Amino acid sequence: VKVIGEIIQLVRDGIRAASSDAAIIIWDWCWWWHERRPHPQLVGGLPDDVMLMSGFEQGGRKKIIGRVRPVEEYSLSYTGPASHFRRIHELAARCGLPIIAKLQIGTTHELGTVPNLPLIGNLYDKVRSMRGIDVGGYVGCWNFGNMPSANSAAFNRFFEAEPLPPRGRALREFA
């Protein structure tokens, strides 16, 4: 935990040496796999000028073919937020840090050759869930499936809508 905190501080200091206003995002990827879940120590020690990013779906549970199964990666079918995201969101809020969600919007790693899985209703549900817990932003891409698509257009439209229209109306208007 101490080493991770020191590395984060060094990277932050290096960025600040080059820019006083660059956005700095700290991603908690794999922190939560650690047995002792070091988030309280790490998050509590983060510089106050960074944003914390966490996976929105990882650690969730979903009923698939009659059995409740863990959601261990990004998921377009599980709308989230996972219990892990809720915990890290609460911790970040107590520490005064903004939190952003890490999502996969177009497709999944496993189907990286498919540019888009059109699950527009699920994307609406993700945005509604994000608004329900005051998520400050999102990173909705990765190195696969990042081409502009109906998914990215719909997600951005829903995320930026003020106010968010009811689901049926939002989907009809997008269509």
Backbone as numpy.savetxt, mean C-alpha at the origin, in Angstrom:
# Nx Ny Nz CAx CAy CAz Cx Cy Cz
17.27 -4.72 14.48 16.43 -3.53 14.48 17.31 -2.27 14.48
18.33 -2.29 15.29 19.21 -1.12 15.39 19.91 -0.85 14.05
20.36 -1.90 13.39 21.07 -1.74 12.11 20.12 -1.18 11.05
18.90 -1.70 10.99 17.93 -1.20 10.01 17.67 0.29 10.26
17.48 0.66 11.51 17.25 2.07 11.85 18.42 2.95 11.46
19.65 2.46 11.68 20.83 3.24 11.31 20.93 3.41 9.80
20.64 2.35 9.06 20.69 2.44 7.59 19.66 3.45 7.10
18.45 3.38 7.63 17.41 4.33 7.22 17.86 5.76 7.51
18.42 5.99 8.66 18.87 7.35 9.01 19.97 7.83 8.07
20.92 6.95 7.74 22.01 7.33 6.83 21.48 7.66 5.44
20.56 6.84 4.93 19.97 7.10 3.61 19.20 8.42 3.65
18.40 8.62 4.69 17.65 9.87 4.83 18.60 11.06 4.85
19.67 10.97 5.63 20.62 12.08 5.72 21.27 12.36 4.37
21.58 11.31 3.62 22.16 11.49 2.29 21.19 12.18 1.34
19.93 11.79 1.39 18.92 12.43 0.55 18.76 13.89 0.95
18.71 14.17 2.25 18.55 15.55 2.71 19.76 16.40 2.35
20.94 15.81 2.27 22.12 16.57 1.86 21.98 17.07 0.42
21.23 16.31 -0.39 21.04 16.69 -1.79 19.76 17.49 -2.01
18.77 17.29 -1.16 17.48 17.95 -1.37 16.76 18.09 -0.04
16.32 19.30 0.24 15.60 19.52 1.50 14.12 19.18 1.39
13.62 19.01 0.16 12.19 18.76 0.02 11.83 17.48 -0.74
12.79 16.62 -1.01 12.49 15.36 -1.68 11.64 14.48 -0.77
10.64 13.82 -1.36 9.83 12.88 -0.58 10.67 11.63 -0.30
10.66 11.20 0.94 11.41 10.00 1.32 10.40 8.97 1.81
10.39 7.83 1.13 9.47 6.76 1.46 10.27 5.60 2.04
9.88 5.16 3.22 10.49 4.01 3.86 9.51 2.85 3.72
9.95 1.79 3.06 9.09 0.63 2.80 9.39 -0.45 3.84
8.36 -0.95 4.46 8.54 -1.98 5.50 8.56 -3.40 4.95
8.93 -3.55 3.70 8.94 -4.86 3.08 9.76 -5.85 3.92
9.14 -6.93 4.26 9.70 -8.04 5.03 9.92 -7.73 6.51
9.70 -6.53 6.99 9.82 -6.29 8.42 8.83 -7.17 9.18
7.63 -7.30 8.64 6.58 -8.01 9.38 6.77 -9.52 9.36
7.64 -10.05 8.55 7.92 -11.49 8.57 8.79 -11.84 9.77
9.46 -10.86 10.32 10.34 -11.08 11.45 9.51 -11.56 12.65
9.97 -12.59 13.33 9.23 -13.16 14.45 8.82 -12.12 15.48
9.70 -11.22 15.82 9.41 -10.25 16.87 8.73 -9.01 16.34
8.48 -8.96 15.06 7.81 -7.81 14.44 8.36 -6.50 14.98
9.47 -6.05 14.46 10.18 -4.90 15.04 9.56 -3.54 14.74
8.35 -3.49 14.27 7.77 -2.21 13.91 7.78 -1.16 15.02
7.41 -1.47 16.25 7.40 -0.39 17.25 8.76 0.28 17.40
9.82 -0.50 17.43 11.15 0.08 17.58 11.54 0.85 16.32
11.29 0.27 15.16 11.68 0.92 13.91 10.84 2.16 13.63
9.53 2.01 13.68 8.66 3.13 13.34 8.84 4.26 14.35
8.95 3.93 15.61 9.14 4.96 16.62 10.44 5.73 16.46
11.42 5.12 15.82 12.70 5.78 15.63 12.91 6.41 14.27
11.90 6.35 13.41 12.05 6.93 12.07 12.10 8.45 12.14
12.87 9.06 11.25 12.88 10.53 11.17 11.47 11.04 10.89
11.14 12.21 11.38 9.77 12.71 11.22 9.48 13.30 9.85
10.46 13.30 8.97 10.22 13.84 7.62 10.19 12.74 6.56
9.83 11.52 6.97 9.70 10.43 6.02 8.25 9.95 6.01
7.90 9.20 4.96 6.61 8.54 4.88 6.86 7.05 4.98
5.96 6.34 5.62 6.07 4.90 5.76 5.15 4.24 4.75
5.67 3.27 4.01 4.88 2.53 3.03 4.78 1.08 3.48
3.57 0.53 3.39 3.36 -0.85 3.80 2.40 -1.53 2.82
2.57 -2.83 2.65 1.69 -3.62 1.77 0.27 -3.62 2.30
-0.67 -3.29 1.45 -2.07 -3.14 1.84 -2.76 -4.48 2.04
-2.32 -5.51 1.31 -3.02 -6.80 1.35 -2.26 -7.91 2.07
-0.94 -7.84 2.13 -0.17 -8.92 2.71 -0.56 -9.17 4.16
-0.80 -10.43 4.47 -1.21 -10.79 5.81 -2.72 -10.87 5.97
-3.44 -10.64 4.89 -4.90 -10.76 4.95 -5.33 -12.21 4.89
-6.62 -12.42 4.98 -7.19 -13.77 4.89 -8.40 -13.68 3.98
-8.56 -14.73 3.14 -9.64 -14.73 2.17 -10.16 -16.14 1.98
-11.47 -16.26 1.87 -12.08 -17.57 1.62 -11.97 -17.88 0.13
-11.30 -18.98 -0.17 -11.11 -19.43 -1.55 -11.45 -20.91 -1.60
-12.37 -21.28 -2.46 -12.80 -22.67 -2.62 -13.14 -23.29 -1.27
-13.92 -22.56 -0.48 -14.42 -23.09 0.78 -13.47 -23.07 1.96
-12.25 -22.62 1.77 -11.28 -22.58 2.88 -10.72 -21.17 3.02
-10.52 -20.75 4.27 -9.89 -19.46 4.52 -8.40 -19.64 4.34
-7.84 -18.82 3.47 -6.43 -18.93 3.13 -5.71 -17.60 3.37
-4.41 -17.67 3.66 -3.67 -16.42 3.86 -3.40 -15.72 2.53
-3.38 -14.41 2.57 -2.98 -13.59 1.43 -1.56 -13.15 1.74
-0.60 -13.73 1.05 0.81 -13.49 1.36 1.48 -12.51 0.40
0.76 -12.07 -0.60 1.34 -11.15 -1.59 0.28 -10.13 -1.99
0.61 -9.31 -2.97 -0.35 -8.36 -3.51 -1.51 -9.15 -4.09
-2.70 -8.59 -3.98 -3.88 -9.31 -4.44 -4.90 -8.35 -5.00
-5.32 -8.62 -6.21 -6.40 -7.82 -6.79 -7.76 -8.32 -6.32
-7.84 -9.58 -5.86 -9.12 -10.11 -5.43 -9.42 -9.86 -3.96
-8.39 -9.64 -3.16 -8.58 -9.29 -1.74 -8.45 -7.77 -1.64
-9.50 -7.13 -1.16 -9.49 -5.67 -1.21 -8.78 -5.01 -0.05
-8.61 -5.70 1.06 -7.87 -5.15 2.18 -8.66 -4.07 2.91
-8.04 -3.48 3.90 -6.65 -3.65 4.30 -6.46 -4.88 5.19
-5.30 -5.48 5.08 -4.96 -6.61 5.92 -4.73 -6.14 7.35
-4.82 -7.06 8.28 -4.63 -6.70 9.69 -3.25 -6.10 9.92
-2.23 -6.60 9.20 -0.89 -6.02 9.35 -0.89 -4.54 8.96
-1.53 -4.21 7.84 -1.57 -2.81 7.42 -2.28 -1.96 8.46
-3.36 -2.47 9.00 -4.08 -1.71 10.03 -3.19 -1.44 11.24
-2.43 -2.48 11.67 -1.54 -2.30 12.82 -0.45 -1.28 12.54
0.17 -1.37 11.37 1.26 -0.45 11.05 0.70 0.96 10.84
-0.50 1.07 10.30 -1.16 2.36 10.14 -1.38 3.02 11.50
-1.89 2.26 12.46 -2.12 2.80 13.80 -0.81 3.22 14.45
0.22 2.41 14.30 1.53 2.73 14.88 2.09 4.00 14.24
2.02 4.10 12.91 2.52 5.29 12.22 1.76 6.53 12.69
0.45 6.41 12.83 -0.35 7.55 13.29 0.08 7.99 14.69
0.33 7.04 15.59 0.79 7.40 16.94 2.14 8.10 16.90
2.96 7.76 15.90 4.29 8.38 15.78 4.26 9.64 14.93
3.10 10.01 14.41 2.97 11.22 13.60 3.51 11.09 12.19
3.60 9.86 11.68 4.11 9.63 10.33 2.97 9.35 9.36
3.01 9.96 8.17 2.03 9.59 7.15 2.32 8.19 6.63
1.28 7.48 6.22 1.46 6.14 5.68 0.85 6.07 4.29
1.53 5.37 3.42 1.01 5.14 2.08 0.93 3.63 1.84
0.00 3.24 1.00 -0.24 1.82 0.72 0.57 1.37 -0.49
1.10 0.19 -0.42 1.78 -0.45 -1.55 0.80 -1.45 -2.13
0.47 -1.26 -3.40 -0.52 -2.09 -4.09 0.02 -2.53 -5.45
-0.58 -3.52 -5.99 -0.36 -3.93 -7.37 -1.66 -3.63 -8.09
-1.66 -2.74 -9.04 -2.90 -2.27 -9.67 -3.23 -3.00 -10.96
-2.25 -3.26 -11.81 -2.54 -3.81 -13.13 -2.68 -5.31 -13.16
-1.75 -6.01 -12.56 -1.74 -7.47 -12.58 -0.94 -7.94 -11.37
-0.57 -9.19 -11.34 0.21 -9.72 -10.22 1.58 -10.17 -10.73
2.49 -10.43 -9.80 3.80 -10.95 -10.20 3.64 -12.27 -10.95
2.73 -13.09 -10.47 2.56 -14.42 -11.06 2.04 -14.36 -12.50
1.35 -13.29 -12.84 0.83 -13.11 -14.19 1.45 -11.88 -14.84
2.75 -11.74 -14.67 3.45 -10.56 -15.17 3.37 -10.36 -16.67
3.06 -11.41 -17.41 2.95 -11.27 -18.86 1.58 -10.74 -19.27
0.65 -10.68 -18.34 -0.69 -10.16 -18.60 -0.71 -8.72 -18.10
-0.91 -7.75 -18.99 -0.79 -6.36 -18.57 -1.90 -5.86 -17.66
-3.06 -6.53 -17.66 -4.18 -5.99 -16.92 -5.19 -7.09 -16.60
-5.58 -7.17 -15.34 -6.69 -8.02 -14.92 -7.81 -7.06 -14.53
-8.83 -6.91 -15.39 -9.82 -5.85 -15.18 -10.78 -6.15 -14.03
-10.37 -5.79 -12.83 -11.18 -5.99 -11.63 -11.53 -4.63 -11.04
-12.23 -3.85 -11.83 -12.50 -2.44 -11.51 -13.29 -2.30 -10.21
-14.27 -3.17 -9.99 -15.04 -3.10 -8.75 -14.17 -3.33 -7.52
-13.23 -4.25 -7.61 -12.32 -4.49 -6.50 -11.42 -3.29 -6.25
-11.00 -2.63 -7.31 -10.17 -1.43 -7.15 -10.95 -0.32 -6.45
-12.22 -0.18 -6.81 -13.07 0.78 -6.12 -13.11 0.45 -4.63
-13.31 -0.84 -4.32 -13.38 -1.27 -2.91 -12.08 -0.99 -2.17
-10.94 -1.15 -2.83 -9.65 -0.83 -2.21 -9.57 0.66 -1.87
-9.97 1.51 -2.81 -9.94 2.95 -2.57 -10.87 3.30 -1.42
-12.07 2.74 -1.41 -13.01 3.02 -0.32 -12.41 2.60 1.03
-11.74 1.44 1.06 -11.10 0.98 2.30 -9.98 1.92 2.71
-9.19 2.39 1.73 -8.10 3.31 2.04 -8.63 4.60 2.63
-9.72 5.09 2.09 -10.30 6.33 2.61 -10.86 6.13 4.01
-11.35 4.93 4.29 -11.92 4.65 5.59 -10.92 4.70 6.73
-9.63 4.55 6.41 -8.62 4.60 7.46 -7.59 5.71 7.22
-7.90 6.61 6.32 -7.06 7.78 6.07 -5.64 7.43 5.63
-5.55 6.77 4.49 -4.25 6.48 3.88 -3.86 7.70 3.06
-2.62 8.17 3.24 -2.17 9.40 2.62 -1.80 9.31 1.16
-1.68 8.12 0.62 -1.31 7.95 -0.77 -1.06 6.49 -1.06
-0.53 6.23 -2.25 -0.27 4.84 -2.62 0.84 4.77 -3.66
1.46 3.63 -3.71 2.35 3.26 -4.80 1.65 2.07 -5.44
1.21 2.23 -6.65 0.35 1.22 -7.28 1.00 0.48 -8.42
2.29 0.33 -8.39 2.95 -0.36 -9.49 4.15 -1.14 -8.97
4.71 -1.85 -9.85 5.90 -2.64 -9.58 6.57 -2.86 -10.92
7.42 -3.83 -11.02 8.14 -3.99 -12.27 7.41 -4.85 -13.29
6.21 -5.32 -12.99 5.40 -6.07 -13.95 4.03 -5.41 -14.06
3.44 -5.50 -15.21 2.07 -5.06 -15.37 1.84 -3.59 -15.09
2.77 -2.74 -15.46 2.65 -1.33 -15.14 2.20 -0.47 -16.30
1.81 -1.09 -17.38 1.38 -0.28 -18.51 0.07 0.43 -18.18
-0.12 1.61 -18.69 -1.41 2.27 -18.47 -2.53 1.34 -18.92
-3.58 1.29 -18.11 -4.66 0.35 -18.38 -5.95 0.89 -17.79
-7.02 0.16 -18.01 -8.29 0.52 -17.37 -8.12 0.51 -15.86
-7.34 -0.42 -15.33 -7.15 -0.48 -13.88 -6.48 0.78 -13.35
-5.39 1.18 -13.95 -4.70 2.37 -13.43 -5.56 3.62 -13.60
-6.27 3.71 -14.71 -7.15 4.87 -14.91 -8.28 4.89 -13.89
-8.90 3.72 -13.65 -10.01 3.64 -12.70 -9.53 3.94 -11.28
-8.41 3.34 -10.89 -7.92 3.54 -9.53 -7.62 5.02 -9.29
-6.94 5.64 -10.22 -6.64 7.07 -10.07 -7.91 7.90 -10.01
-8.86 7.58 -10.84 -10.12 8.33 -10.85 -10.83 8.20 -9.50
-10.92 6.97 -8.99 -11.59 6.77 -7.70 -10.81 7.44 -6.57
-9.49 7.32 -6.61 -8.66 7.87 -5.54 -8.77 9.39 -5.47
-8.88 10.04 -6.62 -8.92 11.50 -6.68 -10.32 12.08 -6.58
-11.36 11.24 -6.67 -12.74 11.73 -6.64 -13.07 12.34 -5.28
-13.67 13.51 -5.32 -14.11 14.19 -4.09 -15.55 14.64 -4.28
-16.47 14.08 -3.57 -16.33 12.90 -2.73 -16.35 11.64 -3.60
-16.02 10.51 -3.00 -16.09 9.24 -3.72 -17.55 8.89 -3.93
-17.98 8.77 -5.19 -19.39 8.44 -5.43 -19.72 7.03 -4.94
-21.00 6.73 -4.77 -21.37 5.35 -4.44 -20.84 4.39 -5.51
-20.60 3.14 -5.11 -19.93 2.16 -5.96 -20.59 2.02 -7.34
-21.89 1.78 -7.38 -22.57 1.57 -8.66 -22.43 2.75 -9.59
-22.64 3.95 -9.05 -22.51 5.15 -9.88 -21.07 5.34 -10.36
-20.09 5.13 -9.48 -18.68 5.29 -9.86 -18.31 4.32 -10.98
-18.78 3.08 -10.88 -18.46 2.09 -11.90 -19.14 2.43 -13.23
-20.41 2.85 -13.17 -21.11 3.24 -14.41 -20.43 4.43 -15.07
-20.09 5.44 -14.26 -19.45 6.64 -14.82 -18.08 6.30 -15.42
-17.35 5.41 -14.79 -16.06 5.03 -15.35 -16.26 4.27 -16.65
-17.23 3.36 -16.69 -17.49 2.58 -17.91 -17.88 3.50 -19.04
